[in-house]
mmCIF file of C-alpha atoms in Angstrom:
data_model
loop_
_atom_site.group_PDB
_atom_site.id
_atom_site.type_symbol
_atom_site.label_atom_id
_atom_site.label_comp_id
_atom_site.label_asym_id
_atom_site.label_seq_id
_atom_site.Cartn_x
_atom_site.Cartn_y
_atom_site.Cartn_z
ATOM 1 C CA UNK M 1119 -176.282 -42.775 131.107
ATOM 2 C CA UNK M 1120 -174.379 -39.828 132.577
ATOM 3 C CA UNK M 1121 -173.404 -38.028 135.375
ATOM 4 C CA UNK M 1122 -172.106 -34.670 135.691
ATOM 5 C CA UNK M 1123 -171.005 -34.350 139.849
ATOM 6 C CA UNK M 1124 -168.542 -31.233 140.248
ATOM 7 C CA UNK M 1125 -169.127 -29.111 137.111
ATOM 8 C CA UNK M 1126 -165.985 -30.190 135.441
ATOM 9 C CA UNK M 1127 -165.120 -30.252 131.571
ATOM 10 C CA UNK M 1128 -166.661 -33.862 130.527
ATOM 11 C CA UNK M 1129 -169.890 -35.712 131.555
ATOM 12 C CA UNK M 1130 -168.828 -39.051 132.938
ATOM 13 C CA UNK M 1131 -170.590 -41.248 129.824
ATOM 14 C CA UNK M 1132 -170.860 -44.735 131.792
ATOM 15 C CA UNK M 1133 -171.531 -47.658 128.950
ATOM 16 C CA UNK M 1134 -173.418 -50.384 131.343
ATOM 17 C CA UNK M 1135 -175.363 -52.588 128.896
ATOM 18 C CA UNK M 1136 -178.473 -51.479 127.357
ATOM 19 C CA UNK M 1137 -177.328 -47.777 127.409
ATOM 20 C CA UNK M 1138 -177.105 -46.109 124.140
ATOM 21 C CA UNK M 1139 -173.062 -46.980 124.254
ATOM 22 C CA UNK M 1140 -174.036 -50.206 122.692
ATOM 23 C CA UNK M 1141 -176.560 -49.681 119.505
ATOM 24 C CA UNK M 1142 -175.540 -49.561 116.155
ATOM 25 C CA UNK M 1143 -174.227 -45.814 115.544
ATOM 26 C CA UNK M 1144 -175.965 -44.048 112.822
ATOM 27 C CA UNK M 1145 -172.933 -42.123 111.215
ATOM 28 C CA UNK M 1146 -174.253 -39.444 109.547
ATOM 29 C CA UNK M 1147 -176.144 -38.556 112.678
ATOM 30 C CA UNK M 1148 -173.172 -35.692 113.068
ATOM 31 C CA UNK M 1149 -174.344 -34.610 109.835
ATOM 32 C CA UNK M 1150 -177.208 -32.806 108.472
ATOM 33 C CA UNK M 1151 -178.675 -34.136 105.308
ATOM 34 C CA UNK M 1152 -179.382 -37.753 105.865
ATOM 35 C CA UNK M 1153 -181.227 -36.349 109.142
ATOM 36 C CA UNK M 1154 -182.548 -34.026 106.968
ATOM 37 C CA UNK M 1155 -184.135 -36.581 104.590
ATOM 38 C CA UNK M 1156 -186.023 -38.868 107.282
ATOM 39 C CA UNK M 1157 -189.305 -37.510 109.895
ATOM 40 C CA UNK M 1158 -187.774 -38.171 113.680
ATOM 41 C CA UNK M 1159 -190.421 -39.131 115.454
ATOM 42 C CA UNK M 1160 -191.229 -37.310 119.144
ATOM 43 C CA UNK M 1161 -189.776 -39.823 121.700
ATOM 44 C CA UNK M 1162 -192.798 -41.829 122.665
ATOM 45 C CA UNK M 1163 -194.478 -42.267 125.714
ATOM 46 C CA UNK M 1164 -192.443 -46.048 126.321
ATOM 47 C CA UNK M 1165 -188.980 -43.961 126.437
ATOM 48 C CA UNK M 1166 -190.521 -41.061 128.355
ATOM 49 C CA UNK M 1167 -192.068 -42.879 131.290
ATOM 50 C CA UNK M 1168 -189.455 -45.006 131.782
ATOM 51 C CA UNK M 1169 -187.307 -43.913 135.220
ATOM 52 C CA UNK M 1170 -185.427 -45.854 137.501
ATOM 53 C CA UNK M 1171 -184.132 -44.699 140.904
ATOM 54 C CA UNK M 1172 -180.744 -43.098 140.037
ATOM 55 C CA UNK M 1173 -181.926 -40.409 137.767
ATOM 56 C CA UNK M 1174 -182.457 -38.465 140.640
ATOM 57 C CA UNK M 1175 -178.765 -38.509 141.442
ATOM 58 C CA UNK M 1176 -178.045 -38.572 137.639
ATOM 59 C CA UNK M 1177 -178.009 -35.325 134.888
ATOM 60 C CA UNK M 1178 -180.597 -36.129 131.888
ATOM 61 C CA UNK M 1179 -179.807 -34.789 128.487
ATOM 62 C CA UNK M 1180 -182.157 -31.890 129.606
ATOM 63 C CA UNK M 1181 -180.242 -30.625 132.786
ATOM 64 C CA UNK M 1182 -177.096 -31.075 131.037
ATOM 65 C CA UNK M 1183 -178.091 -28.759 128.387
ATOM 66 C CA UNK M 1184 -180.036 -26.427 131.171
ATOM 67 C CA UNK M 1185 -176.463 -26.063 132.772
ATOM 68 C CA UNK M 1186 -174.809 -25.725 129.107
ATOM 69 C CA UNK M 1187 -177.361 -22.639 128.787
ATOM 70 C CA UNK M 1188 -176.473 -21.089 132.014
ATOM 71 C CA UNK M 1189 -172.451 -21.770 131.092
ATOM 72 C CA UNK M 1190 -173.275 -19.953 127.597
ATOM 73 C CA UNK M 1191 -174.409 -16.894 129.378
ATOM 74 C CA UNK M 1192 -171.405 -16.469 131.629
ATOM 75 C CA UNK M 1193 -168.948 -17.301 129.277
ATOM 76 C CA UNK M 1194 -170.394 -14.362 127.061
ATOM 77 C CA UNK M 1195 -170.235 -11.782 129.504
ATOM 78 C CA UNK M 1196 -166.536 -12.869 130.372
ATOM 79 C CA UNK M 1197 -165.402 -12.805 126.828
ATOM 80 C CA UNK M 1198 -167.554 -9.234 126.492
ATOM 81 C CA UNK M 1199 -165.342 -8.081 129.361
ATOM 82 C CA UNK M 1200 -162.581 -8.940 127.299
ATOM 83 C CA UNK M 1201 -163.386 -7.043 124.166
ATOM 84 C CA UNK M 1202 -164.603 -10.119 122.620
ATOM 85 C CA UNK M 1203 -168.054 -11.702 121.354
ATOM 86 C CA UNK M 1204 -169.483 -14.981 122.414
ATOM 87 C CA UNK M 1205 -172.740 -16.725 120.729
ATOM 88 C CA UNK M 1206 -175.300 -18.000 122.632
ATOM 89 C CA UNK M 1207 -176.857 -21.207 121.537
ATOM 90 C CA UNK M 1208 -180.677 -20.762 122.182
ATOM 91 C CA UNK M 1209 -181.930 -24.069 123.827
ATOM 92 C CA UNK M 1210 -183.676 -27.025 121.406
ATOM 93 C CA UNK M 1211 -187.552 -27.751 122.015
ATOM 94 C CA UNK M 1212 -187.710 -29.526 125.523
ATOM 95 C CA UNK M 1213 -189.863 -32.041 123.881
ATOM 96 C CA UNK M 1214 -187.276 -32.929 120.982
ATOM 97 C CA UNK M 1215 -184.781 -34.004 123.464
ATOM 98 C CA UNK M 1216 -184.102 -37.572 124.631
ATOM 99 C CA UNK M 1217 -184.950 -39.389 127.292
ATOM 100 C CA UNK M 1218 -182.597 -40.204 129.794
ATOM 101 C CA UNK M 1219 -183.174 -44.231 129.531
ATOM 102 C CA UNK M 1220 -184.854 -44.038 125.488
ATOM 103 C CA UNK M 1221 -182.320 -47.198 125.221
ATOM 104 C CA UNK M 1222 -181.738 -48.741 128.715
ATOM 105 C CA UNK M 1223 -183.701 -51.855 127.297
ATOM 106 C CA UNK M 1224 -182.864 -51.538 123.904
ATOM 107 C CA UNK M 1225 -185.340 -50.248 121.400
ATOM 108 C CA UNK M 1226 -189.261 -50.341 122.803
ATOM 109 C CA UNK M 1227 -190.206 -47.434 120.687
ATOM 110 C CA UNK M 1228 -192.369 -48.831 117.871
ATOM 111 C CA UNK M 1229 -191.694 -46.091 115.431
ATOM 112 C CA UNK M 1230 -187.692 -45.895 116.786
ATOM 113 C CA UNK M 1231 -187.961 -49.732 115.970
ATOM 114 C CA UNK M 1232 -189.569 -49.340 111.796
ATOM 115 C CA UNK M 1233 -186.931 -46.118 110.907
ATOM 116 C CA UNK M 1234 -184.138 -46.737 112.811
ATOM 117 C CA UNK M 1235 -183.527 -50.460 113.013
ATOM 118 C CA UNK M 1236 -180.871 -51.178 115.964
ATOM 119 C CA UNK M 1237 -179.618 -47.563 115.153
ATOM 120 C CA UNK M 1238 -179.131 -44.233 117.052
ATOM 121 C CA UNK M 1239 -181.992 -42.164 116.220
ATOM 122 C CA UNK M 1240 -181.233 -39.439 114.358
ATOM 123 C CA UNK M 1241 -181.716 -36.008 116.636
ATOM 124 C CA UNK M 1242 -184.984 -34.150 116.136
ATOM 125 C CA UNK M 1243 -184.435 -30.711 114.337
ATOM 126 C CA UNK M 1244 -184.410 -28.653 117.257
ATOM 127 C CA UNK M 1245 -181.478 -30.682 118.712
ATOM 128 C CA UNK M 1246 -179.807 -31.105 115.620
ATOM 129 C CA UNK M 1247 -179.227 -27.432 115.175
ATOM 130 C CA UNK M 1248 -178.359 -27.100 118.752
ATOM 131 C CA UNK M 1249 -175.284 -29.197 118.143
ATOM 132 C CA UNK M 1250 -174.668 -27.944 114.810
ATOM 133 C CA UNK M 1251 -174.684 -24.616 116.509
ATOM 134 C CA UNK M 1252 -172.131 -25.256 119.055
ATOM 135 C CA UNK M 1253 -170.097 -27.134 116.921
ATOM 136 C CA UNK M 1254 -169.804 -24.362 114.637
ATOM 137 C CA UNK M 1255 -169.357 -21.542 117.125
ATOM 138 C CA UNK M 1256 -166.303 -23.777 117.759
ATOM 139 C CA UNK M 1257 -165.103 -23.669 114.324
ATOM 140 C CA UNK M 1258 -165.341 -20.120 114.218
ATOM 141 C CA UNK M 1259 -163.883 -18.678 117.493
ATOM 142 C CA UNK M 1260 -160.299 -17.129 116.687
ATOM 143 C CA UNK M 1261 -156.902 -18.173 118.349
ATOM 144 C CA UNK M 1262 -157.213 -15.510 121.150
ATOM 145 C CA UNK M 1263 -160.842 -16.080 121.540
ATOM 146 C CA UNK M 1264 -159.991 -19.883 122.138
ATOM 147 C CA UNK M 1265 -157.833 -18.304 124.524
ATOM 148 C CA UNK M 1266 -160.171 -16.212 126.613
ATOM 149 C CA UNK M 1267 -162.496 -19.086 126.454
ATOM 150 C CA UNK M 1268 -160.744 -22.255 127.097
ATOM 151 C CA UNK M 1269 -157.624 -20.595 128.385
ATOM 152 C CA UNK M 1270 -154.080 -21.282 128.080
ATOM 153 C CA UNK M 1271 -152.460 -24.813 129.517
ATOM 154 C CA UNK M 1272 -149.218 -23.169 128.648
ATOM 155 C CA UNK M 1273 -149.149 -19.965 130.966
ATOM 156 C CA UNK M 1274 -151.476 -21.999 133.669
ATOM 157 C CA UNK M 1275 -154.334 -19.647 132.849
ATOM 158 C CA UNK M 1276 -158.190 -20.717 133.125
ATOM 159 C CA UNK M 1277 -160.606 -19.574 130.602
ATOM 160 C CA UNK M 1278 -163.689 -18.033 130.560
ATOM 161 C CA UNK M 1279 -165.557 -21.364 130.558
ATOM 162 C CA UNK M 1280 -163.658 -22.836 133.441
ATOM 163 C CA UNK M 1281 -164.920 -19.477 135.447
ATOM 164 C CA UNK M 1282 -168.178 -20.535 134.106
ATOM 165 C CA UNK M 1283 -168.341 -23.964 135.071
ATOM 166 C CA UNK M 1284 -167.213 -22.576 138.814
ATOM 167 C CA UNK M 1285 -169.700 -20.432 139.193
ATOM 168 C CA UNK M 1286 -172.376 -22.935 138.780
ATOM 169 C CA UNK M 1287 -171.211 -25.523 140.561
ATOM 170 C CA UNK M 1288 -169.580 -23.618 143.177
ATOM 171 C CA UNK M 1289 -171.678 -24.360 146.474
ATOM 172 C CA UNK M 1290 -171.038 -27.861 145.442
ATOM 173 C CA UNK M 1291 -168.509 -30.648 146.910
ATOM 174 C CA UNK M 1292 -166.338 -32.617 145.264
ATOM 175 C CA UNK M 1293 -167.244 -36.517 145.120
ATOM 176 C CA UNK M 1294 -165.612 -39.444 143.738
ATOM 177 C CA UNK M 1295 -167.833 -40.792 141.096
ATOM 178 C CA UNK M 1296 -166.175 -43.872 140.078
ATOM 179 C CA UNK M 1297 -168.306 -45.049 143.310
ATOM 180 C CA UNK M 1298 -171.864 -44.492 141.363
ATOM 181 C CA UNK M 1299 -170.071 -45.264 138.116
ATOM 182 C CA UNK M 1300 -169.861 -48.970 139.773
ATOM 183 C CA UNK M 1301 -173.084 -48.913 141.385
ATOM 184 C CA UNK M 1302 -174.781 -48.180 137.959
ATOM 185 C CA UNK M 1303 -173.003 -50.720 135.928
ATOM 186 C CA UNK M 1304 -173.111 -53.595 139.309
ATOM 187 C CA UNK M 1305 -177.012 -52.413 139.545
ATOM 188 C CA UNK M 1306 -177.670 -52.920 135.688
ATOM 189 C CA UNK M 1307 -175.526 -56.060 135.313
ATOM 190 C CA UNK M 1308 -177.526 -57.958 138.983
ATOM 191 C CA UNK M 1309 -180.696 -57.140 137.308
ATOM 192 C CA UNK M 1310 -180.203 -58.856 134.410
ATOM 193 C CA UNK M 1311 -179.729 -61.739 136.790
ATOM 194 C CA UNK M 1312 -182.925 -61.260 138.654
ATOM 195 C CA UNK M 1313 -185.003 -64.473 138.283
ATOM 196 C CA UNK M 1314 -188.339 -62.306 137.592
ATOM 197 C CA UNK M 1315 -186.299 -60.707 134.553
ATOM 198 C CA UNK M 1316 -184.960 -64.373 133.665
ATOM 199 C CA UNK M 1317 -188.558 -65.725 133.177
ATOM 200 C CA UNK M 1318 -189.264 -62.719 130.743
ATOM 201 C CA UNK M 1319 -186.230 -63.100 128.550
ATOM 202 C CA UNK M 1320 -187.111 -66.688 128.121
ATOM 203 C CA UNK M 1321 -190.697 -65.667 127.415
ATOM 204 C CA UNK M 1322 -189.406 -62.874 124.370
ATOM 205 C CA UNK M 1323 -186.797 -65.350 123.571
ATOM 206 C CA UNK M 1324 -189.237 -67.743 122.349
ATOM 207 C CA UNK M 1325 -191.312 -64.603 121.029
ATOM 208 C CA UNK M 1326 -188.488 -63.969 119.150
ATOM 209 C CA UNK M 1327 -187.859 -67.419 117.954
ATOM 210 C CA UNK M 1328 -191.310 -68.211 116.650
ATOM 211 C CA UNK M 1329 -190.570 -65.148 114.306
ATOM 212 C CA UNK M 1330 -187.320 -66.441 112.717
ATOM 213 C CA UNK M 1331 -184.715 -64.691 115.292
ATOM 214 C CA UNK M 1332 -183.028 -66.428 117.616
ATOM 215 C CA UNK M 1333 -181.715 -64.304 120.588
ATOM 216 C CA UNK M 1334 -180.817 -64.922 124.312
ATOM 217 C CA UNK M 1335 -181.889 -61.740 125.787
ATOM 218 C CA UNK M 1336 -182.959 -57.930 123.954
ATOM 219 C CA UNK M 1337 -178.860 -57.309 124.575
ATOM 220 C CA UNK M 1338 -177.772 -59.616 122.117
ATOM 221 C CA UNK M 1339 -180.098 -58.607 119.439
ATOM 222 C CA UNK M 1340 -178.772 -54.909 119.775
ATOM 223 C CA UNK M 1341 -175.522 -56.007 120.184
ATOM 224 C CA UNK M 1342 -176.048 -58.710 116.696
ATOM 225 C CA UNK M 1343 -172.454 -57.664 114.703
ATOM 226 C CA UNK M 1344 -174.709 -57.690 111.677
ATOM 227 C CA UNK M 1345 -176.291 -54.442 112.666
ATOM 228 C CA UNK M 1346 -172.989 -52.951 114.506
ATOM 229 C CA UNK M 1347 -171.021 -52.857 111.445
ATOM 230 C CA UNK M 1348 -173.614 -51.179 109.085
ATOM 231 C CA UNK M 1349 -174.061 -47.786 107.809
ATOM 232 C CA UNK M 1350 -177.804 -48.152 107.835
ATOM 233 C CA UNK M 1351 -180.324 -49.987 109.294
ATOM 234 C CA UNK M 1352 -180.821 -53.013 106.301
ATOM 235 C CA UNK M 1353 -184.537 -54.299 105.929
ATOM 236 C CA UNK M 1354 -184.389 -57.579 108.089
ATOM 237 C CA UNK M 1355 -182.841 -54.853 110.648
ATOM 238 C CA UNK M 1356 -185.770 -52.797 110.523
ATOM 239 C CA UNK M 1357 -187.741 -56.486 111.059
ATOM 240 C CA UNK M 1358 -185.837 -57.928 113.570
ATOM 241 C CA UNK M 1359 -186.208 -54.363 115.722
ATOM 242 C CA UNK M 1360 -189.774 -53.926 115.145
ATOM 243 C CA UNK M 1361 -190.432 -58.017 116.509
ATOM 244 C CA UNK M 1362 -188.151 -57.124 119.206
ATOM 245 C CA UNK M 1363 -190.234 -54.179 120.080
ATOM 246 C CA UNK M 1364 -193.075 -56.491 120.104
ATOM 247 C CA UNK M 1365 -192.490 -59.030 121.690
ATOM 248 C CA UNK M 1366 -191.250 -57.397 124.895
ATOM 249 C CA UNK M 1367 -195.251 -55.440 124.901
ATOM 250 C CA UNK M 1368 -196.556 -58.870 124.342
ATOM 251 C CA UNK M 1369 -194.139 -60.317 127.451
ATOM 252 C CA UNK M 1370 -194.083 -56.629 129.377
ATOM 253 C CA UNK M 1371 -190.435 -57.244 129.597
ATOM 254 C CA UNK M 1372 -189.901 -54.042 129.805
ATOM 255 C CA UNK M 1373 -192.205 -53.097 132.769
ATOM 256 C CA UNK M 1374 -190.767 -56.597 134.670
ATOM 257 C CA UNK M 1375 -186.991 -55.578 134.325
ATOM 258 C CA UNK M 1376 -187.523 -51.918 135.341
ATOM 259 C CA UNK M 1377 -189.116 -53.341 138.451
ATOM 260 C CA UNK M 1378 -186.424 -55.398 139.266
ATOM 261 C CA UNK M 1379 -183.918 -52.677 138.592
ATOM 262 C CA UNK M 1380 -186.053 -49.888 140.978
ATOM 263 C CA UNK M 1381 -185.579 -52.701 143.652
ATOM 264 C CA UNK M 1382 -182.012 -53.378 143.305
ATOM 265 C CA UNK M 1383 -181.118 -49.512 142.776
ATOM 266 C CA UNK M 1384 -183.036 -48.824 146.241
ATOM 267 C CA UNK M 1385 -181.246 -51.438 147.871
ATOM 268 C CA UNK M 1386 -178.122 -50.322 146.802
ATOM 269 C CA UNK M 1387 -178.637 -46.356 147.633
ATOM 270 C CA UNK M 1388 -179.750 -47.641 151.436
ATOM 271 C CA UNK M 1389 -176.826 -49.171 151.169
ATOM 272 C CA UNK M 1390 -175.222 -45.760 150.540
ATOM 273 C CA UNK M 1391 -176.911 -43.257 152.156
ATOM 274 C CA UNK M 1392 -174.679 -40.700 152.713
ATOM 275 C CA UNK M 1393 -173.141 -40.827 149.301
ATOM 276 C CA UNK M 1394 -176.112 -40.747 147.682
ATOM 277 C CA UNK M 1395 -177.552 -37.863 149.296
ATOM 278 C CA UNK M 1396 -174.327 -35.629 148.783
ATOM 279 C CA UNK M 1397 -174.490 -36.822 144.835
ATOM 280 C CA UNK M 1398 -178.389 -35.588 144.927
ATOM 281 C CA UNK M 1399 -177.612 -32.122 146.818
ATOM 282 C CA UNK M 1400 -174.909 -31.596 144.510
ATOM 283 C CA UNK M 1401 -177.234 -32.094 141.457
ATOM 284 C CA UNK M 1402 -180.040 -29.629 143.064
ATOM 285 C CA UNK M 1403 -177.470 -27.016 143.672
ATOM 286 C CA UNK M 1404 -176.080 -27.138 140.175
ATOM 287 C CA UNK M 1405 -179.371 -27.211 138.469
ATOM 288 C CA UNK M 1406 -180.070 -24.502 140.940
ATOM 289 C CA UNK M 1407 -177.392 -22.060 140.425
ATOM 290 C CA UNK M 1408 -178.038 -22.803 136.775
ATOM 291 C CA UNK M 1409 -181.510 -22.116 136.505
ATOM 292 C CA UNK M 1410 -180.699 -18.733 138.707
ATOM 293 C CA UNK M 1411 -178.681 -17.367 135.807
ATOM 294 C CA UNK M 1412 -180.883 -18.258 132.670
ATOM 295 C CA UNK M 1413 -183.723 -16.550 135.230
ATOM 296 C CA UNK M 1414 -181.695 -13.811 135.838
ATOM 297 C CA UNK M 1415 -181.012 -13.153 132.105
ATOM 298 C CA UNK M 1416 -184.500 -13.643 130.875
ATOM 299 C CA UNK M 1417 -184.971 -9.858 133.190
ATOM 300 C CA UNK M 1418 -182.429 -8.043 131.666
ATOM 301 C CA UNK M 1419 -183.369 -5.914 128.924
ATOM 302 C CA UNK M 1420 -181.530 -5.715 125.053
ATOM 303 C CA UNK M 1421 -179.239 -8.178 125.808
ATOM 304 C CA UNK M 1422 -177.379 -6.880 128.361
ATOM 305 C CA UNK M 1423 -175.064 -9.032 130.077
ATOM 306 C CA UNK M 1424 -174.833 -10.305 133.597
ATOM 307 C CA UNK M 1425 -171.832 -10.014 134.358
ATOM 308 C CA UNK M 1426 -171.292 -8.328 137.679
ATOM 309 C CA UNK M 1427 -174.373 -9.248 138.600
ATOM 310 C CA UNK M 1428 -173.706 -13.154 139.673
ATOM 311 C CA UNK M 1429 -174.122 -14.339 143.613
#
């Protein structure tokens, strides 16, 4: 899970179990060819409809990468003002890009379950060369391009991506976010607790059990050190995800907890009015000022740039 609150250099990555902090990293997913070699499946419909009250004060993978596109644009037309070239990094297929709780539960993707094992997912193409993309524009940019775009600590000097990320978020205010970082991780960790949630990890425990694997809760089978110290996914991987996946639809675990955690998040942002309604006018005037510039640029004809242009 993430949150992105003033604009500034790093998404706040907050690991509260059952986020993707805690499966089994796939590490050639940075790669290319053993993504290459293996069909990604679309996210399915269990990881898509799946939403729980603080994505609405939270940035998905998609509006961080909506406000990455809108960054692109304005750091190009600073660098062009400086005599230098910047790439833009057209935007991956909306539909190849992950949902914003695909692992909250661990896996419940049947398909995510038989390829991947306990794994990351690879990325789907589109995403893959999105990264790949950025990552080598990186590579590629020259000392004093560096320079113009990430600036110099040395002479106190901000770079054309700073300038960026100001004029997007600039109608925003700043907020403390170790607050929500809490709330998320005390919100996930109470319902785990909730009695309702209790009775269906008992009921996929013994799902689980009756099929040779003996697990507490869905956490501890993602978390099994078996899987979390493998390259791969190994074949009783692959079977001990695809039961899992099972067994919750055959205890609708995962419908039960996200109930329980709806309740408990709503609690908890009555509980915080204010602050949560500055965190969700900050995300709408982000996403706003973002979505102004990649509108603005789709008018402009030949590639010109914006620059002068921006409110």
């Amino acid at each position: 899970m993430t949150v992105r609150l003033t604009g500034g250099v790093l998404a706040l990555v907050i690991a509260a179990g059952g986020c993707s902090a805690v499966t089994a990293e796939s590490p050639s997913q940075p790669g290319r060819t053993a993504a290459s070699a293996v069909h990604v499946p679309l996210p399915g419909e269990e990881a898509q409809q799946l939403v729980v009250p603080f994505d609405a004060y939270n940035f998905s993978p998609a509006e961080i990468m909506t406000i990455e596109a809108a960054e692109d644009l304005l750091i190009r037309d600073c660098m062009r003002g400086q005599g230098m070239e910047w790439s833009v990094v057209p935007l991956p297929a909306e539909e190849d890009i992950e949902p914003q709780n695909r692992r909250r539960y661990g896996v419940i993707e049947p398909q995510i379950g038989r390829l991947f094992g306990y794994h990351t997912p690879f990325d789907r193409p589109s995403v893959a060369q999105y990264n790949a993309a950025r990552d080598d524009r990186m590579k590629q940019l020259s000392p004093a391009a560096r320079r113009a775009a990430y600036g110099n600590p040395a002479e106190d000097a901000d770079g054309c991506s700073q300038k960026a990320r100001e004029h997007v978020s600039k109608d925003t205010r700043n907020i403390d976010a170790s607050l929500f970082n809490s709330l998320i991780s005390q919100t996930f960790d109470e319902s785990r607790r909730d009695g309702d949630v209790g009775v269906a990890f008992h009921a996929w425990s013994a799902c689980m059990r009756e099929r040779g694997f003996r697990y507490p809760d869905p956490l501890a089978a993602v978390t099994d050190e078996r899987w979390m110290s493998t390259g791969s996914p190994s074949r009783q991987e692959i079977t001990a995800a695809a039961t899992d996946v099972r067994c919750k639809e055959e205890t609708d675990l995962v419908s039960i907890w996200a109930a329980a955690e709806k309740r408990i998040q709503q609690d908890a942002i009555r509980a915080h009015a204010a602050y949560f309604r500055a965190l969700g006018i900050n995300k709408d005037r982000q996403l706003g000022a973002s979505r102004r510039v990649l509108a603005r640029a789709t008018q402009l004809e030949d590639g010109a740039g914006i620059g002068g242009q921006h409110e």
